[in-house]
PDB file of C-alpha atoms in Angstrom:
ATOM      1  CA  UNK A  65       0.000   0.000   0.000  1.00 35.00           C
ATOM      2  CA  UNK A  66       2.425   2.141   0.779  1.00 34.00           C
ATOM      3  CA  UNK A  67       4.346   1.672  -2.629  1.00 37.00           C
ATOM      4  CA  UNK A  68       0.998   2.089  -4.499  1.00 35.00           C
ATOM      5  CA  UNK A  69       0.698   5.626  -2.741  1.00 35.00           C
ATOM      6  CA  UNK A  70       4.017   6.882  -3.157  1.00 37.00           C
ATOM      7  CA  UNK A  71       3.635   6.036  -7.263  1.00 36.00           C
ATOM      8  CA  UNK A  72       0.400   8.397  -6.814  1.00 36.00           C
ATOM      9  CA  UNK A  73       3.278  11.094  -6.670  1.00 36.00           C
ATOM     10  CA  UNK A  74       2.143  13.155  -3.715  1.00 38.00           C
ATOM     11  CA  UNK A  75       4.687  15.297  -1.658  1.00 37.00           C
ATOM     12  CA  UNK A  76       7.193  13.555   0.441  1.00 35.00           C
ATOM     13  CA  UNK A  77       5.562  13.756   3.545  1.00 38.00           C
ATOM     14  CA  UNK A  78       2.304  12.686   2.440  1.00 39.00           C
ATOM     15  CA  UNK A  79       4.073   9.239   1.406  1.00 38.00           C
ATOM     16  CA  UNK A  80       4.954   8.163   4.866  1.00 42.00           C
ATOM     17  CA  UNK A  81       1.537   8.737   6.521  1.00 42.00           C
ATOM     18  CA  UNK A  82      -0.777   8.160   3.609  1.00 44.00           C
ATOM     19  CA  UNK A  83      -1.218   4.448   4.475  1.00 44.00           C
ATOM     20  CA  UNK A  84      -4.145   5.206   6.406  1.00 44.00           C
ATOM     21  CA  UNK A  85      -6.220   5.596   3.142  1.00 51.00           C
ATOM     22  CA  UNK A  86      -9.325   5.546   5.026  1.00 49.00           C
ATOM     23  CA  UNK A  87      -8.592   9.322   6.381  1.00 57.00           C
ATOM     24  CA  UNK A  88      -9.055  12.386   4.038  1.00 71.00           C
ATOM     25  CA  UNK A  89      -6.299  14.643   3.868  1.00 80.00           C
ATOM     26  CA  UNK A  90      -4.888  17.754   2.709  1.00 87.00           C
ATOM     27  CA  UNK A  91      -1.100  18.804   1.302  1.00 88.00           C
ATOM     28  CA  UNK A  92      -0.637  22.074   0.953  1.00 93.00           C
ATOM     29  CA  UNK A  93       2.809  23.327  -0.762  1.00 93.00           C
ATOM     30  CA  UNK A  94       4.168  26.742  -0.112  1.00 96.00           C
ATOM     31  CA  UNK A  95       6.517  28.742  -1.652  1.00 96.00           C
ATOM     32  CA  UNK A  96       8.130  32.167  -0.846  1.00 97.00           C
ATOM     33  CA  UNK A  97       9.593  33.622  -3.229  1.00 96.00           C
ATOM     34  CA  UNK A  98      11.820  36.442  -3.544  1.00 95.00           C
ATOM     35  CA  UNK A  99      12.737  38.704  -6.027  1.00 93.00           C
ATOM     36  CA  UNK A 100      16.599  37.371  -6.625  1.00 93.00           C
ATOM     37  CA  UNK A 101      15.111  33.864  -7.721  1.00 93.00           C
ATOM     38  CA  UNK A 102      15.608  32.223  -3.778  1.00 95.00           C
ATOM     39  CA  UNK A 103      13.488  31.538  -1.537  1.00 96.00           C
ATOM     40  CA  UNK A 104      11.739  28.976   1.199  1.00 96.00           C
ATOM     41  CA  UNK A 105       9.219  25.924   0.090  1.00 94.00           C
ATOM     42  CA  UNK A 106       7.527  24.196   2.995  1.00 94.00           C
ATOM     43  CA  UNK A 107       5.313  20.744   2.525  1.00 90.00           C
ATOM     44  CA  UNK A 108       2.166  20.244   5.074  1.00 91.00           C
ATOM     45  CA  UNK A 109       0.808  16.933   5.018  1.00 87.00           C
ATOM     46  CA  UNK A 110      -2.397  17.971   7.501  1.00 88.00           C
ATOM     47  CA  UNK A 111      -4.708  14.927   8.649  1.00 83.00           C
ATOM     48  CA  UNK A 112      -6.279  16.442  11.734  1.00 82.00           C
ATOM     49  CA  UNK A 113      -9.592  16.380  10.352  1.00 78.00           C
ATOM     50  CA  UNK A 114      -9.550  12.331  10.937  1.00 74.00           C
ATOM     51  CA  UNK A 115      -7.017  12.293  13.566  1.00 74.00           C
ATOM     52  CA  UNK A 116      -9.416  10.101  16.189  1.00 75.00           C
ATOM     53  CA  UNK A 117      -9.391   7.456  12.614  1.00 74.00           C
ATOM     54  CA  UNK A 118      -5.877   8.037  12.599  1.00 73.00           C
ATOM     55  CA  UNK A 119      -5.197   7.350  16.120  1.00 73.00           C
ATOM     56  CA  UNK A 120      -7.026   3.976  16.016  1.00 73.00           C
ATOM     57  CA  UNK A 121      -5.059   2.987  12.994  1.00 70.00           C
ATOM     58  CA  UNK A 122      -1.983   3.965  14.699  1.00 71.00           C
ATOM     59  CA  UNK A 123      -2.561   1.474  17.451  1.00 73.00           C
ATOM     60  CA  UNK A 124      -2.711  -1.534  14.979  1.00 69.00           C
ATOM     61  CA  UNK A 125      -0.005  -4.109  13.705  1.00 69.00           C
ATOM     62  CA  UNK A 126      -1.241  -4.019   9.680  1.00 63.00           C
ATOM     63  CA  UNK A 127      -3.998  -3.155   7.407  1.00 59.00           C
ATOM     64  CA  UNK A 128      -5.237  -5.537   4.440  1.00 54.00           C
ATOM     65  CA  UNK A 129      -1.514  -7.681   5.151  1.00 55.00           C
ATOM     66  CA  UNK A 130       0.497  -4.006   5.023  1.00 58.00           C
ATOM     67  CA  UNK A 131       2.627  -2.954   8.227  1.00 67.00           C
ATOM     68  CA  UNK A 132       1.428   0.138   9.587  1.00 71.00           C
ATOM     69  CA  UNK A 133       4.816   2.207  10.640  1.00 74.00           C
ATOM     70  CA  UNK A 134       4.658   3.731  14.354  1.00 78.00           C
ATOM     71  CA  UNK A 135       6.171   7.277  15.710  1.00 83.00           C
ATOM     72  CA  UNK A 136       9.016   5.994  16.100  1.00 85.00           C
ATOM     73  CA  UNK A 137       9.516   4.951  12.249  1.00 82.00           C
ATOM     74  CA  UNK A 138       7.650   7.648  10.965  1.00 82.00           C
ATOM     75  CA  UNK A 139       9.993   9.688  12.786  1.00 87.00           C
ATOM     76  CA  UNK A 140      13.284   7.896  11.048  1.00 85.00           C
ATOM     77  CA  UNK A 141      11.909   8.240   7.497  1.00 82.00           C
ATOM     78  CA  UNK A 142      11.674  11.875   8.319  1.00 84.00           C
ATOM     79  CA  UNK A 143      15.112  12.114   9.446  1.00 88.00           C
ATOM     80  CA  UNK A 144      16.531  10.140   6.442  1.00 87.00           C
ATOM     81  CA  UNK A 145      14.862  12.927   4.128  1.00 86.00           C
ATOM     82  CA  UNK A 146      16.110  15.932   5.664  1.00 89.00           C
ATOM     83  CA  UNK A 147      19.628  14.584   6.139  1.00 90.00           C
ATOM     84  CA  UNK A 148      18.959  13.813   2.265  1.00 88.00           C
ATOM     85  CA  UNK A 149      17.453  17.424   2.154  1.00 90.00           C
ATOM     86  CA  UNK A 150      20.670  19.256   3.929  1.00 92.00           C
ATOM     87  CA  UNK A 151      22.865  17.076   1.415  1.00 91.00           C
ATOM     88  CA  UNK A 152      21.242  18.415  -1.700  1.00 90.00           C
ATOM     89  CA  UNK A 153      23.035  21.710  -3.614  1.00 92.00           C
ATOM     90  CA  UNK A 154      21.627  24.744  -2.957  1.00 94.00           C
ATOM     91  CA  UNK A 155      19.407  24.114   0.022  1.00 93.00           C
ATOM     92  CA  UNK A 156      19.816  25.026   3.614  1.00 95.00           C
ATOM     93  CA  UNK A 157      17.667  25.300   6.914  1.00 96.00           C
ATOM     94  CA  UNK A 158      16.066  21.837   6.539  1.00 94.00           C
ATOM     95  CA  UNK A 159      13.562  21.692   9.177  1.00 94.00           C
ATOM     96  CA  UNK A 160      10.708  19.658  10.085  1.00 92.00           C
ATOM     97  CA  UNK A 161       7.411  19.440  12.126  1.00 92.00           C
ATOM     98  CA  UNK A 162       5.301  16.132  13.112  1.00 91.00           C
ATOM     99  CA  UNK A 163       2.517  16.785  15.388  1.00 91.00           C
ATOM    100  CA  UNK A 164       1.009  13.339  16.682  1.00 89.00           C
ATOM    101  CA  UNK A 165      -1.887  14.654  18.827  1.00 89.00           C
ATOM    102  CA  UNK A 166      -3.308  16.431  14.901  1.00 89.00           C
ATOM    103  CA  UNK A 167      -1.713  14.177  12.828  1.00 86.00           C
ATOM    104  CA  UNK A 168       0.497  17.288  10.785  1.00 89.00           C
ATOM    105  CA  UNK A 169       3.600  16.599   9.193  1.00 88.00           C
ATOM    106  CA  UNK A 170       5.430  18.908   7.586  1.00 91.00           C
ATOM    107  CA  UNK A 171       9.038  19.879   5.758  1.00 90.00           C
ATOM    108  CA  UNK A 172      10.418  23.020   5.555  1.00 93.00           C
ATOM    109  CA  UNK A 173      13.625  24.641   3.390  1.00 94.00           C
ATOM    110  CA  UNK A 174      15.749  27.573   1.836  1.00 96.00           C
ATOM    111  CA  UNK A 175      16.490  27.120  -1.493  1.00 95.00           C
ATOM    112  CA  UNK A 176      19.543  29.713  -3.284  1.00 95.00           C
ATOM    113  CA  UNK A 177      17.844  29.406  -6.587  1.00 94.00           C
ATOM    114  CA  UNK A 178      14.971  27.910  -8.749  1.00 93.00           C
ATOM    115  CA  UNK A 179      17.445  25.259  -9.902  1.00 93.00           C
ATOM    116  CA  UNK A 180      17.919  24.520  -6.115  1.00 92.00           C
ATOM    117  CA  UNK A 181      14.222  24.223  -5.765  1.00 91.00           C
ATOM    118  CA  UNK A 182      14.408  21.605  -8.534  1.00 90.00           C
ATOM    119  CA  UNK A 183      16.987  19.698  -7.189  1.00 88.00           C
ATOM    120  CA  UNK A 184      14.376  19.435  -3.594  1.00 84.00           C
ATOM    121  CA  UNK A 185      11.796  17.814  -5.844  1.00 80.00           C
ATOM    122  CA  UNK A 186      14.629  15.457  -7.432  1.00 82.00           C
ATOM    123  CA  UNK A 187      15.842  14.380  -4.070  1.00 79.00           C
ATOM    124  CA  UNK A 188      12.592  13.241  -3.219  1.00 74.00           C
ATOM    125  CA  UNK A 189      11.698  11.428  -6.256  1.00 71.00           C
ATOM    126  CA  UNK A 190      15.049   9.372  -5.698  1.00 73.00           C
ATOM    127  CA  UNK A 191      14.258   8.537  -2.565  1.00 68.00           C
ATOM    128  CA  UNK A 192      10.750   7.641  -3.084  1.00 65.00           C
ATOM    129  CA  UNK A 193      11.742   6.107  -6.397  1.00 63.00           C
ATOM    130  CA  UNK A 194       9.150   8.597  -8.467  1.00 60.00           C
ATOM    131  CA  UNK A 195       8.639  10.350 -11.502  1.00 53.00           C
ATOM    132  CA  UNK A 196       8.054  13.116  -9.747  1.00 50.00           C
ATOM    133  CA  UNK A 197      10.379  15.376 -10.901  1.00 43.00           C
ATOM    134  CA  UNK A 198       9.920  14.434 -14.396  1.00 50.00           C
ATOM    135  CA  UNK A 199       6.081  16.174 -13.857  1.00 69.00           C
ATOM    136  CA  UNK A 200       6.388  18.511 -12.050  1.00 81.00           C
ATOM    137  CA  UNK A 201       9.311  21.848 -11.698  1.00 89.00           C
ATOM    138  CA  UNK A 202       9.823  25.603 -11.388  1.00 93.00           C
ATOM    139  CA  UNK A 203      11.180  28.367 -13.453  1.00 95.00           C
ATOM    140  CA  UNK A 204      11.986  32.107 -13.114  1.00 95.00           C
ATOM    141  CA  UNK A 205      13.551  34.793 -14.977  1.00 93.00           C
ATOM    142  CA  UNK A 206      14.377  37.858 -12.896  1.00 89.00           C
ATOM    143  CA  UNK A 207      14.736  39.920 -15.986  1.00 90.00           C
ATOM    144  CA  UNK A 208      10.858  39.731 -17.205  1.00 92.00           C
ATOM    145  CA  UNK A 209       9.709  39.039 -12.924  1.00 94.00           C
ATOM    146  CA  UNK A 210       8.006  35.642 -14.544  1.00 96.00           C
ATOM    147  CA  UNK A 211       7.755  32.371 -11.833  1.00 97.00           C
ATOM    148  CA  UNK A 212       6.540  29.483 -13.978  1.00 96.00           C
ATOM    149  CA  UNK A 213       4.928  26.120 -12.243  1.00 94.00           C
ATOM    150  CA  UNK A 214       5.301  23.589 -15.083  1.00 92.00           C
ATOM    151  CA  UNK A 215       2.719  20.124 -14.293  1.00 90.00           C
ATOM    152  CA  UNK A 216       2.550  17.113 -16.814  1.00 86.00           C
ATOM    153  CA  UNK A 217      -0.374  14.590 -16.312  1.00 84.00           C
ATOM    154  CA  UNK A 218       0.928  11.238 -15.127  1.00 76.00           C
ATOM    155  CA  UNK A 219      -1.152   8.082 -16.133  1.00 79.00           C
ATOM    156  CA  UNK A 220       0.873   6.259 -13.171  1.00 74.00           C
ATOM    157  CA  UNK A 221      -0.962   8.035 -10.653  1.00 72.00           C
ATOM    158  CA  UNK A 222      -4.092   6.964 -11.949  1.00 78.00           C
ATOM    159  CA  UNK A 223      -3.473   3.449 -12.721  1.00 78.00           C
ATOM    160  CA  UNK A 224      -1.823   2.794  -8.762  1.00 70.00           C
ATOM    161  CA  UNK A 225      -5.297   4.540  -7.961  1.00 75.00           C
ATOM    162  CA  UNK A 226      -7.395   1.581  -9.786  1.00 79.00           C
ATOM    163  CA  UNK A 227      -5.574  -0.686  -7.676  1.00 74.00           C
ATOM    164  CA  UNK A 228      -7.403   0.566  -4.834  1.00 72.00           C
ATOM    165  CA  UNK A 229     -10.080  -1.190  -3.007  1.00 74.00           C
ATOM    166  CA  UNK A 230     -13.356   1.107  -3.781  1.00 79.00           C
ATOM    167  CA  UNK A 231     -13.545   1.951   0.356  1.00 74.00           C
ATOM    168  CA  UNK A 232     -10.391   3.376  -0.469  1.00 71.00           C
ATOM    169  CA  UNK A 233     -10.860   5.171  -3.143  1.00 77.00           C
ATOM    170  CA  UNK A 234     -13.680   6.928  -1.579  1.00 78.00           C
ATOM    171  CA  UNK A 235     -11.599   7.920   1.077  1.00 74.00           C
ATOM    172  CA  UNK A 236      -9.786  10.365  -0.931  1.00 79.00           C
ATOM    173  CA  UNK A 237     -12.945  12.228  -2.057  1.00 82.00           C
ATOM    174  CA  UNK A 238     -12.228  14.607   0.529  1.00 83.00           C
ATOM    175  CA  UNK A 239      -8.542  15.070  -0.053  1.00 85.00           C
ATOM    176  CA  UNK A 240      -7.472  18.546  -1.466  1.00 90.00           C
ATOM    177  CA  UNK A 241      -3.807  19.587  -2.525  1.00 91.00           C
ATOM    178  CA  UNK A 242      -3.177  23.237  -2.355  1.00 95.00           C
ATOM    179  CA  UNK A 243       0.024  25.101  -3.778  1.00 95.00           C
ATOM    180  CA  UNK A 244       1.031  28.623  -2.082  1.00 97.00           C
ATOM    181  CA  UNK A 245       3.237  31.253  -3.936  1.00 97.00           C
ATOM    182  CA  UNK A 246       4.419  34.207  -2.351  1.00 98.00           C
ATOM    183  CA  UNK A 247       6.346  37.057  -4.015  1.00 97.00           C
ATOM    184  CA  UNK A 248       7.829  40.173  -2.879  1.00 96.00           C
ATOM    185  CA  UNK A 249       5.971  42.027  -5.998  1.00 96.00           C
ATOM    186  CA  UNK A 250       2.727  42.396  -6.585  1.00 97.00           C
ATOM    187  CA  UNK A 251       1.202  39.393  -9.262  1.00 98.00           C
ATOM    188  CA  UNK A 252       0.167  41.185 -12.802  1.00 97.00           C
ATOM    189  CA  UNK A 253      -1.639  37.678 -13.553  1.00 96.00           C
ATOM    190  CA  UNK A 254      -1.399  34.463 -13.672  1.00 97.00           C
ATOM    191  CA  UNK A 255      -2.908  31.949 -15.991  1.00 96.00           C
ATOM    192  CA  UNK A 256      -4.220  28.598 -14.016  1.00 96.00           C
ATOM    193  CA  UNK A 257      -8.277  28.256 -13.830  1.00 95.00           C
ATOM    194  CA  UNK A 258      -8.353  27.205 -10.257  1.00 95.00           C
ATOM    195  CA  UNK A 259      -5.592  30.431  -9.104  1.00 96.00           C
ATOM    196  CA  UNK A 260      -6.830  33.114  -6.791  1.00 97.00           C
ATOM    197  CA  UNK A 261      -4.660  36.439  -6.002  1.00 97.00           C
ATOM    198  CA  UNK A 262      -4.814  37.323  -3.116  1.00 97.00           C
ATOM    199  CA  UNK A 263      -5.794  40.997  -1.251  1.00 96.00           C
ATOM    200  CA  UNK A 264      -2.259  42.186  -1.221  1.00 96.00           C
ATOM    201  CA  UNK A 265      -1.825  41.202  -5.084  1.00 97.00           C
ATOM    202  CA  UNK A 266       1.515  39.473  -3.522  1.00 97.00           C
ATOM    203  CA  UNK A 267       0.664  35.713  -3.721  1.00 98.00           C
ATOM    204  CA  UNK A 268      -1.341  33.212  -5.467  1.00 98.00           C
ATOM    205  CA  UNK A 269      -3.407  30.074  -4.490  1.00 98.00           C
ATOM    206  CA  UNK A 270      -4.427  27.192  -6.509  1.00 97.00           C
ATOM    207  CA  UNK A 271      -6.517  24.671  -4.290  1.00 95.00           C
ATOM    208  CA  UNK A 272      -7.940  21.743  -6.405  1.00 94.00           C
ATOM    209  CA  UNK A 273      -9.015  17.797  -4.687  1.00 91.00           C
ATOM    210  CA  UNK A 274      -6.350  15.052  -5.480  1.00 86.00           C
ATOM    211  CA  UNK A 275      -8.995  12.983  -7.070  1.00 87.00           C
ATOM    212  CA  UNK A 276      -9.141  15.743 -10.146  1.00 90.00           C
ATOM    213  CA  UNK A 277      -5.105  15.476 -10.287  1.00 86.00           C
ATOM    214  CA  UNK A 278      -5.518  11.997 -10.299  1.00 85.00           C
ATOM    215  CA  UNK A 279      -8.023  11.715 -13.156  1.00 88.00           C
ATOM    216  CA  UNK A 280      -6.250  14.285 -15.035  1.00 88.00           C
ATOM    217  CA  UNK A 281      -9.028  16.660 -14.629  1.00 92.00           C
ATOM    218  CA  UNK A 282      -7.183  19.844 -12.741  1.00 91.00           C
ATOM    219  CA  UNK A 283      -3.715  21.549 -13.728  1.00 91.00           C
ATOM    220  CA  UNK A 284      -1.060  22.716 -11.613  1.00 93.00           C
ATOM    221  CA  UNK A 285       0.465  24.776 -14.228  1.00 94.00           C
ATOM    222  CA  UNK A 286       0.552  28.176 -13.904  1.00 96.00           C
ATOM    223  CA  UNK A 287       2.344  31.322 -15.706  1.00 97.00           C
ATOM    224  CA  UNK A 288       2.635  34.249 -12.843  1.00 98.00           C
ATOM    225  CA  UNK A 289       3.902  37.593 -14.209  1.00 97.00           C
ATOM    226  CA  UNK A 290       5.201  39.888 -11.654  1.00 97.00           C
ATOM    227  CA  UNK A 291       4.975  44.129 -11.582  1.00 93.00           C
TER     228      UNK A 291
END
């Protein structure tokens, strides 16, 4: 189970907890970016809205044959990543955050540049042994103040998601993912369906359920031009 979800491509966090597909969840990305091209990207993997589900799960040995990890594993895979994390060119500050009363997990770091940023979501893929990177990256040029989210459709996510008992399925009906930008200037535009700028003109949300990214039905793409 745990295999099947990490193929679904989520972010890193979200792989080491999502075995408790009967919970809804959220993962929310955010990055803040400044005007020099560097900035900070944190990953939330937030469950508390089943955390009493998620505290009964916690207490048992395995689910449908699968092992279901404790704190104390959970807490190891984290560490692996952001010794992985502090490794990786280009980024600094690697923190993290698990919360086991609400069931939040999340990653933070600095990146020096968008190729640094890059190089986060290839260190995870690796580890995870994803495509991820291959779908999903960043871009900006300074010169024209334009910070580009490039997202390619993966059929993998969707056929690991067929494998899925129905019950399970279900359970991600519920689920959003969210992506955060923040920018030092205020946003001209920006080109994805689903975006909303916010009061301040200085960042941009794009909220759509994991069930529409899985079916191929909502884009994370997204073309933000900066004043």
């Amino acid at each position: 189970m745990l295999n099947k979800i990490r193929k679904i491509g989520l972010l890193a966090i979200s792989s080491i907890v999502c075995l408790f597909l009967s919970s809804c969840f959220d993962v929310v990305e955010e990055i803040d970016m400044k005007s020099n091209g560097s900035g900070s990207i944190v990953g939330t993997l937030n469950m508390s809205k089943s955390r009493t589900k998620v505290s009964s799960l916690m207490k048992l040995d395995k689910i449908d044959g699968f092992k279901i990890p404790n704190q104390a594993e959970i807490r190891k895979e984290v560490a692996t990543i952001v010794q992985l994390l502090k490794n990786t060119k280009g980024i600094s500050n690697v923190d993290y955050r698990l919360d086991f009363n609400n069931y939040i997990a999340s990653i933070s770091c600095d990146f020096q540049n968008v190729q640094a940023l890059n190089s986060y979501t290839e260190t995870l893929s690796k580890h995870f042994k994803t495509k991820l990177n291959s779908y999903s990256s960043y871009s900006f040029n300074p010169r024209n103040k334009t910070f580009v989210r490039n997202y390619k459709y993966s059929t993998e996510a969707k056929k690991e998601f067929d494998k899925l008992k129905p019950e399970n399925q279900k359970s991600f009906d519920q689920a959003f993912y969210t992506s955060i930008y923040r920018f030092q200037n205020p946003v001209i535009k920006q080109d994805n369906t689903s975006g909303k700028v916010s009061g301040n003109k200085q960042a941009v949300m794009v909220k759509v359920s994991v069930p529409s990214l899985i079916n191929g039905k909502a884009n994370l793409s997204n073309n933000i031009v900066l004043k």
